[in-house]
Amino acid sequence: MSTSVSSTKARILEVAAELVANSPDGDVSTRAVCEAAGVGAPALYRHFGDKEGLLSAVVDHGYETYLTTKRNRRPGTDPIQDLRDGWDTHTDFALLNPNLYRLMNSPAMRTPPAAALESHRILTADLRRAAEQGKLRLAPELAAQMIMSANVGVSLMLVSRPTTFTDETLSRRIRDAVHAVVFTPEAMGPETTSVGDEEAGAEEEKGGAEEGRAEEAGAEEVLPATATHLAALLRRTPRPDFTPGESALLGEWLDRLSNTTPE
């Protein structure tokens, strides 16, 4: 690509990104972009195909800095903390770039931007590390879908309805609630409770029947987490004892157990 062609494409992209950021509703017209960039419509369509292609490029361009921090981040020893930090940086990015974030998650974008797909892959990779350490209750792929949908949902509410969703702790509260479902209790650390001494005493008087039910429920929770852990270890270090077909079948069975919903 020649320097002049490259500079024309870069100028169109930078102008479009600026117009999106400053737009009252986050939308821009191709005519406005062409006028601001000093190019004709054929040049825009030659580089980006159509308006959706241009807006996808704008999202990827704006999200690049955020993804660079994720790509360059060295995984810590605790994947749970990495995932907490990842949630928080995602929400912070949305609050700093509300128009860009709404555009990125707009139903009108028929093809997900490359940046969104890469972000999802990074999240899944962190969850696989958690699974390898026995800290995940679900298969990493399902856990990634749960975390990403919740993170995007709360971020969209914060940038789209800021006068309604005013609690500064909302994102962290939802993060911790979702993580409590996805990760094992041991991974989340000791739980705190607001139950008073009298209430605690009353609970103790319920007797062995309650304890038996708790143990049964605990067993139901242990099985998916154990299956998730084993599946992650086998994928990281395949066993030579199994044929590829047997390994695939075992992985399918373990994933099914991992994603079983307790009754």
PDB file of C-alpha atoms in Angstrom:
ATOM      1  CA  MET A   1       0.000   0.000   0.000  1.00  0.00           C
ATOM      2  CA  SER A   2       1.420   3.364  -1.009  1.00  0.00           C
ATOM      3  CA  THR A   3       2.047   6.090   1.536  1.00  0.00           C
ATOM      4  CA  SER A   4      -0.652   8.343   0.048  1.00  0.00           C
ATOM      5  CA  VAL A   5      -3.273   5.583   0.089  1.00  0.00           C
ATOM      6  CA  SER A   6      -2.310   4.622   3.641  1.00  0.00           C
ATOM      7  CA  SER A   7      -2.477   8.215   4.832  1.00  0.00           C
ATOM      8  CA  THR A   8      -5.892   8.704   3.191  1.00  0.00           C
ATOM      9  CA  LYS A   9      -7.283   5.648   4.963  1.00  0.00           C
ATOM     10  CA  ALA A  10      -5.770   6.746   8.286  1.00  0.00           C
ATOM     11  CA  ARG A  11      -7.213  10.250   7.900  1.00  0.00           C
ATOM     12  CA  ILE A  12     -10.699   8.909   7.192  1.00  0.00           C
ATOM     13  CA  LEU A  13     -10.449   6.617  10.212  1.00  0.00           C
ATOM     14  CA  GLU A  14      -9.231   9.327  12.577  1.00  0.00           C
ATOM     15  CA  VAL A  15     -11.918  11.761  11.421  1.00  0.00           C
ATOM     16  CA  ALA A  16     -14.650   9.149  11.791  1.00  0.00           C
ATOM     17  CA  ALA A  17     -13.453   8.240  15.289  1.00  0.00           C
ATOM     18  CA  GLU A  18     -13.493  11.881  16.355  1.00  0.00           C
ATOM     19  CA  LEU A  19     -16.976  12.439  14.919  1.00  0.00           C
ATOM     20  CA  VAL A  20     -18.303   9.338  16.704  1.00  0.00           C
ATOM     21  CA  ALA A  21     -16.800  10.443  20.029  1.00  0.00           C
ATOM     22  CA  ASN A  22     -18.329  13.929  19.750  1.00  0.00           C
ATOM     23  CA  SER A  23     -21.698  12.913  18.295  1.00  0.00           C
ATOM     24  CA  PRO A  24     -24.715  13.503  20.583  1.00  0.00           C
ATOM     25  CA  ASP A  25     -26.106  10.048  19.756  1.00  0.00           C
ATOM     26  CA  GLY A  26     -22.911   8.259  18.740  1.00  0.00           C
ATOM     27  CA  ASP A  27     -23.894   8.054  15.069  1.00  0.00           C
ATOM     28  CA  VAL A  28     -22.251   9.647  12.036  1.00  0.00           C
ATOM     29  CA  SER A  29     -23.044   9.812   8.351  1.00  0.00           C
ATOM     30  CA  THR A  30     -20.599   8.857   5.625  1.00  0.00           C
ATOM     31  CA  ARG A  31     -21.214  12.281   4.061  1.00  0.00           C
ATOM     32  CA  ALA A  32     -20.079  14.035   7.250  1.00  0.00           C
ATOM     33  CA  VAL A  33     -16.973  11.847   7.418  1.00  0.00           C
ATOM     34  CA  CYS A  34     -16.080  12.535   3.782  1.00  0.00           C
ATOM     35  CA  GLU A  35     -16.528  16.284   4.206  1.00  0.00           C
ATOM     36  CA  ALA A  36     -14.448  16.407   7.400  1.00  0.00           C
ATOM     37  CA  ALA A  37     -11.703  14.232   5.892  1.00  0.00           C
ATOM     38  CA  GLY A  38     -11.699  16.114   2.581  1.00  0.00           C
ATOM     39  CA  VAL A  39     -12.267  12.996   0.453  1.00  0.00           C
ATOM     40  CA  GLY A  40     -14.946  11.782  -1.893  1.00  0.00           C
ATOM     41  CA  ALA A  41     -17.365   8.974  -1.152  1.00  0.00           C
ATOM     42  CA  PRO A  42     -15.600   6.564  -3.566  1.00  0.00           C
ATOM     43  CA  ALA A  43     -12.421   6.799  -1.474  1.00  0.00           C
ATOM     44  CA  LEU A  44     -14.286   5.922   1.712  1.00  0.00           C
ATOM     45  CA  TYR A  45     -16.055   2.954   0.147  1.00  0.00           C
ATOM     46  CA  ARG A  46     -12.855   1.747  -1.512  1.00  0.00           C
ATOM     47  CA  HIS A  47     -11.086   1.549   1.854  1.00  0.00           C
ATOM     48  CA  PHE A  48     -13.939   0.389   4.100  1.00  0.00           C
ATOM     49  CA  GLY A  49     -16.584  -1.137   1.846  1.00  0.00           C
ATOM     50  CA  ASP A  50     -19.617   0.493   3.452  1.00  0.00           C
ATOM     51  CA  LYS A  51     -20.679   2.393   6.574  1.00  0.00           C
ATOM     52  CA  GLU A  52     -20.674  -0.739   8.718  1.00  0.00           C
ATOM     53  CA  GLY A  53     -17.140  -1.516   7.591  1.00  0.00           C
ATOM     54  CA  LEU A  54     -16.071   2.006   8.513  1.00  0.00           C
ATOM     55  CA  LEU A  55     -17.696   1.821  11.953  1.00  0.00           C
ATOM     56  CA  SER A  56     -16.130  -1.604  12.614  1.00  0.00           C
ATOM     57  CA  ALA A  57     -12.749  -0.085  11.784  1.00  0.00           C
ATOM     58  CA  VAL A  58     -13.484   2.825  14.143  1.00  0.00           C
ATOM     59  CA  VAL A  59     -14.269   0.409  16.972  1.00  0.00           C
ATOM     60  CA  ASP A  60     -11.104  -1.627  16.369  1.00  0.00           C
ATOM     61  CA  HIS A  61      -9.044   1.567  16.137  1.00  0.00           C
ATOM     62  CA  GLY A  62     -10.419   2.970  19.389  1.00  0.00           C
ATOM     63  CA  TYR A  63     -10.231  -0.334  21.235  1.00  0.00           C
ATOM     64  CA  GLU A  64      -6.631  -0.990  20.196  1.00  0.00           C
ATOM     65  CA  THR A  65      -5.101   0.862  23.137  1.00  0.00           C
ATOM     66  CA  TYR A  66      -7.267  -1.070  25.591  1.00  0.00           C
ATOM     67  CA  LEU A  67      -6.360  -4.390  23.986  1.00  0.00           C
ATOM     68  CA  THR A  68      -2.675  -3.490  23.950  1.00  0.00           C
ATOM     69  CA  THR A  69      -2.705  -3.315  27.753  1.00  0.00           C
ATOM     70  CA  LYS A  70      -4.295  -6.771  27.856  1.00  0.00           C
ATOM     71  CA  ARG A  71      -1.883  -8.271  25.333  1.00  0.00           C
ATOM     72  CA  ASN A  72       1.140  -6.894  27.173  1.00  0.00           C
ATOM     73  CA  ARG A  73      -0.123  -7.890  30.618  1.00  0.00           C
ATOM     74  CA  ARG A  74       1.904 -10.677  32.150  1.00  0.00           C
ATOM     75  CA  PRO A  75      -0.444 -13.210  33.768  1.00  0.00           C
ATOM     76  CA  GLY A  76      -0.282 -13.094  37.537  1.00  0.00           C
ATOM     77  CA  THR A  77      -0.130 -16.099  39.811  1.00  0.00           C
ATOM     78  CA  ASP A  78      -3.799 -15.628  40.703  1.00  0.00           C
ATOM     79  CA  PRO A  79      -6.092 -15.784  37.640  1.00  0.00           C
ATOM     80  CA  ILE A  80      -9.057 -14.747  39.799  1.00  0.00           C
ATOM     81  CA  GLN A  81      -7.437 -11.383  40.530  1.00  0.00           C
ATOM     82  CA  ASP A  82      -6.537 -11.011  36.852  1.00  0.00           C
ATOM     83  CA  LEU A  83     -10.184 -11.588  35.968  1.00  0.00           C
ATOM     84  CA  ARG A  84     -11.375  -9.062  38.566  1.00  0.00           C
ATOM     85  CA  ASP A  85      -8.953  -6.503  37.127  1.00  0.00           C
ATOM     86  CA  GLY A  86     -10.075  -7.391  33.597  1.00  0.00           C
ATOM     87  CA  TRP A  87     -13.719  -6.723  34.486  1.00  0.00           C
ATOM     88  CA  ASP A  88     -12.842  -3.366  36.045  1.00  0.00           C
ATOM     89  CA  THR A  89     -10.720  -2.187  33.094  1.00  0.00           C
ATOM     90  CA  HIS A  90     -13.530  -3.200  30.718  1.00  0.00           C
ATOM     91  CA  THR A  91     -16.029  -1.078  32.647  1.00  0.00           C
ATOM     92  CA  ASP A  92     -13.573   1.833  32.888  1.00  0.00           C
ATOM     93  CA  PHE A  93     -13.043   1.728  29.120  1.00  0.00           C
ATOM     94  CA  ALA A  94     -16.816   1.920  28.561  1.00  0.00           C
ATOM     95  CA  LEU A  95     -17.169   4.919  30.892  1.00  0.00           C
ATOM     96  CA  LEU A  96     -14.299   6.762  29.196  1.00  0.00           C
ATOM     97  CA  ASN A  97     -15.572   5.991  25.671  1.00  0.00           C
ATOM     98  CA  PRO A  98     -19.380   5.820  25.907  1.00  0.00           C
ATOM     99  CA  ASN A  99     -20.197   6.396  22.211  1.00  0.00           C
ATOM    100  CA  LEU A 100     -17.524   4.003  21.027  1.00  0.00           C
ATOM    101  CA  TYR A 101     -18.668   1.378  23.523  1.00  0.00           C
ATOM    102  CA  ARG A 102     -22.337   1.637  22.524  1.00  0.00           C
ATOM    103  CA  LEU A 103     -21.295   1.376  18.899  1.00  0.00           C
ATOM    104  CA  MET A 104     -19.173  -1.668  19.599  1.00  0.00           C
ATOM    105  CA  ASN A 105     -22.139  -3.496  21.139  1.00  0.00           C
ATOM    106  CA  SER A 106     -24.840  -2.198  18.816  1.00  0.00           C
ATOM    107  CA  PRO A 107     -27.223  -4.812  17.321  1.00  0.00           C
ATOM    108  CA  ALA A 108     -26.771  -2.959  14.024  1.00  0.00           C
ATOM    109  CA  MET A 109     -23.209  -4.316  13.819  1.00  0.00           C
ATOM    110  CA  ARG A 110     -23.952  -7.560  11.984  1.00  0.00           C
ATOM    111  CA  THR A 111     -20.319  -8.676  12.126  1.00  0.00           C
ATOM    112  CA  PRO A 112     -18.661  -8.476  15.572  1.00  0.00           C
ATOM    113  CA  PRO A 113     -15.588  -6.217  15.463  1.00  0.00           C
ATOM    114  CA  ALA A 114     -12.266  -8.030  15.632  1.00  0.00           C
ATOM    115  CA  ALA A 115     -11.514  -6.224  18.906  1.00  0.00           C
ATOM    116  CA  ALA A 116     -14.559  -7.761  20.589  1.00  0.00           C
ATOM    117  CA  LEU A 117     -13.602 -11.249  19.472  1.00  0.00           C
ATOM    118  CA  GLU A 118     -10.028 -10.838  20.683  1.00  0.00           C
ATOM    119  CA  SER A 119     -11.221  -9.548  24.057  1.00  0.00           C
ATOM    120  CA  HIS A 120     -13.396 -12.641  24.417  1.00  0.00           C
ATOM    121  CA  ARG A 121     -10.450 -14.919  23.576  1.00  0.00           C
ATOM    122  CA  ILE A 122      -8.285 -13.233  26.230  1.00  0.00           C
ATOM    123  CA  LEU A 123     -11.056 -13.689  28.818  1.00  0.00           C
ATOM    124  CA  THR A 124     -11.423 -17.369  27.925  1.00  0.00           C
ATOM    125  CA  ALA A 125      -7.661 -17.908  28.213  1.00  0.00           C
ATOM    126  CA  ASP A 126      -7.656 -16.454  31.751  1.00  0.00           C
ATOM    127  CA  LEU A 127     -10.557 -18.715  32.675  1.00  0.00           C
ATOM    128  CA  ARG A 128      -8.677 -21.746  31.367  1.00  0.00           C
ATOM    129  CA  ARG A 129      -5.826 -20.861  33.743  1.00  0.00           C
ATOM    130  CA  ALA A 130      -8.341 -20.755  36.588  1.00  0.00           C
ATOM    131  CA  ALA A 131      -9.708 -24.147  35.521  1.00  0.00           C
ATOM    132  CA  GLU A 132      -6.211 -25.647  35.496  1.00  0.00           C
ATOM    133  CA  GLN A 133      -5.843 -24.541  39.115  1.00  0.00           C
ATOM    134  CA  GLY A 134      -9.172 -26.124  40.075  1.00  0.00           C
ATOM    135  CA  LYS A 135     -10.841 -22.759  40.723  1.00  0.00           C
ATOM    136  CA  LEU A 136     -13.625 -22.888  38.134  1.00  0.00           C
ATOM    137  CA  ARG A 137     -17.061 -24.471  38.539  1.00  0.00           C
ATOM    138  CA  LEU A 138     -17.976 -24.395  34.852  1.00  0.00           C
ATOM    139  CA  ALA A 139     -16.319 -25.050  31.522  1.00  0.00           C
ATOM    140  CA  PRO A 140     -14.216 -21.972  30.589  1.00  0.00           C
ATOM    141  CA  GLU A 141     -16.221 -21.323  27.424  1.00  0.00           C
ATOM    142  CA  LEU A 142     -19.550 -21.118  29.279  1.00  0.00           C
ATOM    143  CA  ALA A 143     -17.981 -19.092  32.101  1.00  0.00           C
ATOM    144  CA  ALA A 144     -16.621 -16.627  29.526  1.00  0.00           C
ATOM    145  CA  GLN A 145     -20.088 -16.170  28.041  1.00  0.00           C
ATOM    146  CA  MET A 146     -21.585 -15.518  31.479  1.00  0.00           C
ATOM    147  CA  ILE A 147     -18.905 -13.038  32.537  1.00  0.00           C
ATOM    148  CA  MET A 148     -18.791 -11.175  29.224  1.00  0.00           C
ATOM    149  CA  SER A 149     -22.561 -10.831  28.942  1.00  0.00           C
ATOM    150  CA  ALA A 150     -22.806  -9.505  32.501  1.00  0.00           C
ATOM    151  CA  ASN A 151     -19.832  -7.150  32.088  1.00  0.00           C
ATOM    152  CA  VAL A 152     -21.169  -5.758  28.812  1.00  0.00           C
ATOM    153  CA  GLY A 153     -24.675  -5.492  30.241  1.00  0.00           C
ATOM    154  CA  VAL A 154     -23.728  -3.437  33.280  1.00  0.00           C
ATOM    155  CA  SER A 155     -21.330  -1.287  31.230  1.00  0.00           C
ATOM    156  CA  LEU A 156     -24.044  -0.506  28.673  1.00  0.00           C
ATOM    157  CA  MET A 157     -26.458   0.486  31.440  1.00  0.00           C
ATOM    158  CA  LEU A 158     -23.852   2.777  33.006  1.00  0.00           C
ATOM    159  CA  VAL A 159     -23.131   4.602  29.726  1.00  0.00           C
ATOM    160  CA  SER A 160     -26.680   4.568  28.320  1.00  0.00           C
ATOM    161  CA  ARG A 161     -28.660   5.469  31.462  1.00  0.00           C
ATOM    162  CA  PRO A 162     -26.256   7.265  33.781  1.00  0.00           C
ATOM    163  CA  THR A 163     -29.046   9.134  35.597  1.00  0.00           C
ATOM    164  CA  THR A 164     -30.718   5.852  36.554  1.00  0.00           C
ATOM    165  CA  PHE A 165     -27.671   3.707  37.314  1.00  0.00           C
ATOM    166  CA  THR A 166     -25.882   6.032  39.697  1.00  0.00           C
ATOM    167  CA  ASP A 167     -24.331   3.676  42.281  1.00  0.00           C
ATOM    168  CA  GLU A 168     -20.551   3.767  41.875  1.00  0.00           C
ATOM    169  CA  THR A 169     -20.235   0.277  43.360  1.00  0.00           C
ATOM    170  CA  LEU A 170     -22.736  -1.325  40.955  1.00  0.00           C
ATOM    171  CA  SER A 171     -20.203  -2.798  38.553  1.00  0.00           C
ATOM    172  CA  ARG A 172     -18.097  -4.335  41.327  1.00  0.00           C
ATOM    173  CA  ARG A 173     -21.187  -5.757  43.041  1.00  0.00           C
ATOM    174  CA  ILE A 174     -22.347  -7.463  39.861  1.00  0.00           C
ATOM    175  CA  ARG A 175     -18.793  -8.640  39.170  1.00  0.00           C
ATOM    176  CA  ASP A 176     -18.563 -10.327  42.561  1.00  0.00           C
ATOM    177  CA  ALA A 177     -22.047 -11.857  42.225  1.00  0.00           C
ATOM    178  CA  VAL A 178     -21.198 -13.397  38.851  1.00  0.00           C
ATOM    179  CA  HIS A 179     -17.779 -14.561  40.004  1.00  0.00           C
ATOM    180  CA  ALA A 180     -19.378 -16.261  43.018  1.00  0.00           C
ATOM    181  CA  VAL A 181     -21.384 -18.419  40.587  1.00  0.00           C
ATOM    182  CA  VAL A 182     -18.473 -19.116  38.236  1.00  0.00           C
ATOM    183  CA  PHE A 183     -15.638 -19.802  40.703  1.00  0.00           C
ATOM    184  CA  THR A 184     -15.393 -22.312  43.528  1.00  0.00           C
ATOM    185  CA  PRO A 185     -16.002 -21.044  47.089  1.00  0.00           C
ATOM    186  CA  GLU A 186     -12.358 -21.767  47.969  1.00  0.00           C
ATOM    187  CA  ALA A 187     -11.176 -19.575  45.092  1.00  0.00           C
ATOM    188  CA  MET A 188     -13.393 -16.696  46.206  1.00  0.00           C
ATOM    189  CA  GLY A 189     -12.042 -16.778  49.769  1.00  0.00           C
ATOM    190  CA  PRO A 190     -13.975 -16.791  53.046  1.00  0.00           C
ATOM    191  CA  GLU A 191     -17.468 -15.375  52.753  1.00  0.00           C
ATOM    192  CA  THR A 192     -18.629 -12.567  54.993  1.00  0.00           C
ATOM    193  CA  THR A 193     -22.148 -12.499  56.367  1.00  0.00           C
ATOM    194  CA  SER A 194     -24.315 -10.001  58.167  1.00  0.00           C
ATOM    195  CA  VAL A 195     -26.121 -12.634  60.261  1.00  0.00           C
ATOM    196  CA  GLY A 196     -26.206 -11.666  63.954  1.00  0.00           C
ATOM    197  CA  ASP A 197     -25.366 -13.900  66.876  1.00  0.00           C
ATOM    198  CA  GLU A 198     -29.022 -14.680  67.621  1.00  0.00           C
ATOM    199  CA  GLU A 199     -29.741 -15.625  64.028  1.00  0.00           C
ATOM    200  CA  ALA A 200     -26.585 -17.746  63.899  1.00  0.00           C
ATOM    201  CA  GLY A 201     -27.687 -19.561  67.032  1.00  0.00           C
ATOM    202  CA  ALA A 202     -31.103 -20.223  65.561  1.00  0.00           C
ATOM    203  CA  GLU A 203     -29.489 -21.679  62.472  1.00  0.00           C
ATOM    204  CA  GLU A 204     -27.435 -24.083  64.575  1.00  0.00           C
ATOM    205  CA  GLU A 205     -30.629 -25.409  66.233  1.00  0.00           C
ATOM    206  CA  LYS A 206     -32.025 -26.648  62.939  1.00  0.00           C
ATOM    207  CA  GLY A 207     -30.095 -29.862  63.493  1.00  0.00           C
ATOM    208  CA  GLY A 208     -28.624 -32.637  61.453  1.00  0.00           C
ATOM    209  CA  ALA A 209     -31.286 -32.577  58.719  1.00  0.00           C
ATOM    210  CA  GLU A 210     -30.082 -29.195  57.513  1.00  0.00           C
ATOM    211  CA  GLU A 211     -26.466 -30.358  57.637  1.00  0.00           C
ATOM    212  CA  GLY A 212     -27.301 -33.396  55.559  1.00  0.00           C
ATOM    213  CA  ARG A 213     -28.975 -31.276  52.899  1.00  0.00           C
ATOM    214  CA  ALA A 214     -25.994 -28.921  52.882  1.00  0.00           C
ATOM    215  CA  GLU A 215     -23.597 -31.810  52.367  1.00  0.00           C
ATOM    216  CA  GLU A 216     -25.716 -33.131  49.509  1.00  0.00           C
ATOM    217  CA  ALA A 217     -25.815 -29.700  47.895  1.00  0.00           C
ATOM    218  CA  GLY A 218     -22.070 -29.402  48.381  1.00  0.00           C
ATOM    219  CA  ALA A 219     -21.513 -32.664  46.529  1.00  0.00           C
ATOM    220  CA  GLU A 220     -23.633 -31.387  43.655  1.00  0.00           C
ATOM    221  CA  GLU A 221     -21.369 -28.325  43.434  1.00  0.00           C
ATOM    222  CA  VAL A 222     -18.112 -30.277  43.669  1.00  0.00           C
ATOM    223  CA  LEU A 223     -18.813 -32.492  40.653  1.00  0.00           C
ATOM    224  CA  PRO A 224     -18.935 -29.717  37.981  1.00  0.00           C
ATOM    225  CA  ALA A 225     -15.823 -28.060  39.431  1.00  0.00           C
ATOM    226  CA  THR A 226     -13.924 -31.368  39.470  1.00  0.00           C
ATOM    227  CA  ALA A 227     -14.938 -32.136  35.885  1.00  0.00           C
ATOM    228  CA  THR A 228     -13.861 -28.650  34.793  1.00  0.00           C
ATOM    229  CA  HIS A 229     -10.480 -29.052  36.494  1.00  0.00           C
ATOM    230  CA  LEU A 230      -9.838 -32.460  34.946  1.00  0.00           C
ATOM    231  CA  ALA A 231     -10.888 -31.289  31.464  1.00  0.00           C
ATOM    232  CA  ALA A 232      -8.529 -28.315  31.657  1.00  0.00           C
ATOM    233  CA  LEU A 233      -5.587 -30.465  32.745  1.00  0.00           C
ATOM    234  CA  LEU A 234      -6.196 -33.041  30.008  1.00  0.00           C
ATOM    235  CA  ARG A 235      -6.399 -30.330  27.350  1.00  0.00           C
ATOM    236  CA  ARG A 236      -3.178 -28.766  28.590  1.00  0.00           C
ATOM    237  CA  THR A 237      -1.366 -32.117  28.739  1.00  0.00           C
ATOM    238  CA  PRO A 238      -3.094 -34.716  26.544  1.00  0.00           C
ATOM    239  CA  ARG A 239      -2.709 -38.317  27.709  1.00  0.00           C
ATOM    240  CA  PRO A 240      -0.951 -40.683  25.281  1.00  0.00           C
ATOM    241  CA  ASP A 241      -3.151 -43.485  26.648  1.00  0.00           C
ATOM    242  CA  PHE A 242      -6.129 -42.176  24.655  1.00  0.00           C
ATOM    243  CA  THR A 243      -6.666 -41.990  20.914  1.00  0.00           C
ATOM    244  CA  PRO A 244      -7.686 -38.566  19.523  1.00  0.00           C
ATOM    245  CA  GLY A 245     -11.264 -39.813  19.261  1.00  0.00           C
ATOM    246  CA  GLU A 246     -11.286 -41.039  22.862  1.00  0.00           C
ATOM    247  CA  SER A 247      -9.799 -37.759  24.074  1.00  0.00           C
ATOM    248  CA  ALA A 248     -12.470 -35.786  22.207  1.00  0.00           C
ATOM    249  CA  LEU A 249     -15.246 -37.981  23.645  1.00  0.00           C
ATOM    250  CA  LEU A 250     -13.866 -37.687  27.182  1.00  0.00           C
ATOM    251  CA  GLY A 251     -13.616 -33.911  26.763  1.00  0.00           C
ATOM    252  CA  GLU A 252     -17.247 -33.782  25.618  1.00  0.00           C
ATOM    253  CA  TRP A 253     -18.392 -35.810  28.644  1.00  0.00           C
ATOM    254  CA  LEU A 254     -16.406 -33.667  31.059  1.00  0.00           C
ATOM    255  CA  ASP A 255     -17.766 -30.449  29.520  1.00  0.00           C
ATOM    256  CA  ARG A 256     -21.276 -31.826  29.901  1.00  0.00           C
ATOM    257  CA  LEU A 257     -20.668 -32.513  33.583  1.00  0.00           C
ATOM    258  CA  SER A 258     -18.995 -29.098  34.004  1.00  0.00           C
ATOM    259  CA  ASN A 259     -22.033 -27.244  32.696  1.00  0.00           C
ATOM    260  CA  THR A 260     -24.656 -29.260  34.569  1.00  0.00           C
ATOM    261  CA  THR A 261     -27.052 -27.021  36.456  1.00  0.00           C
ATOM    262  CA  PRO A 262     -27.642 -28.234  40.029  1.00  0.00           C
ATOM    263  CA  GLU A 263     -31.280 -29.205  40.616  1.00  0.00           C
TER     264      GLU A 263
END
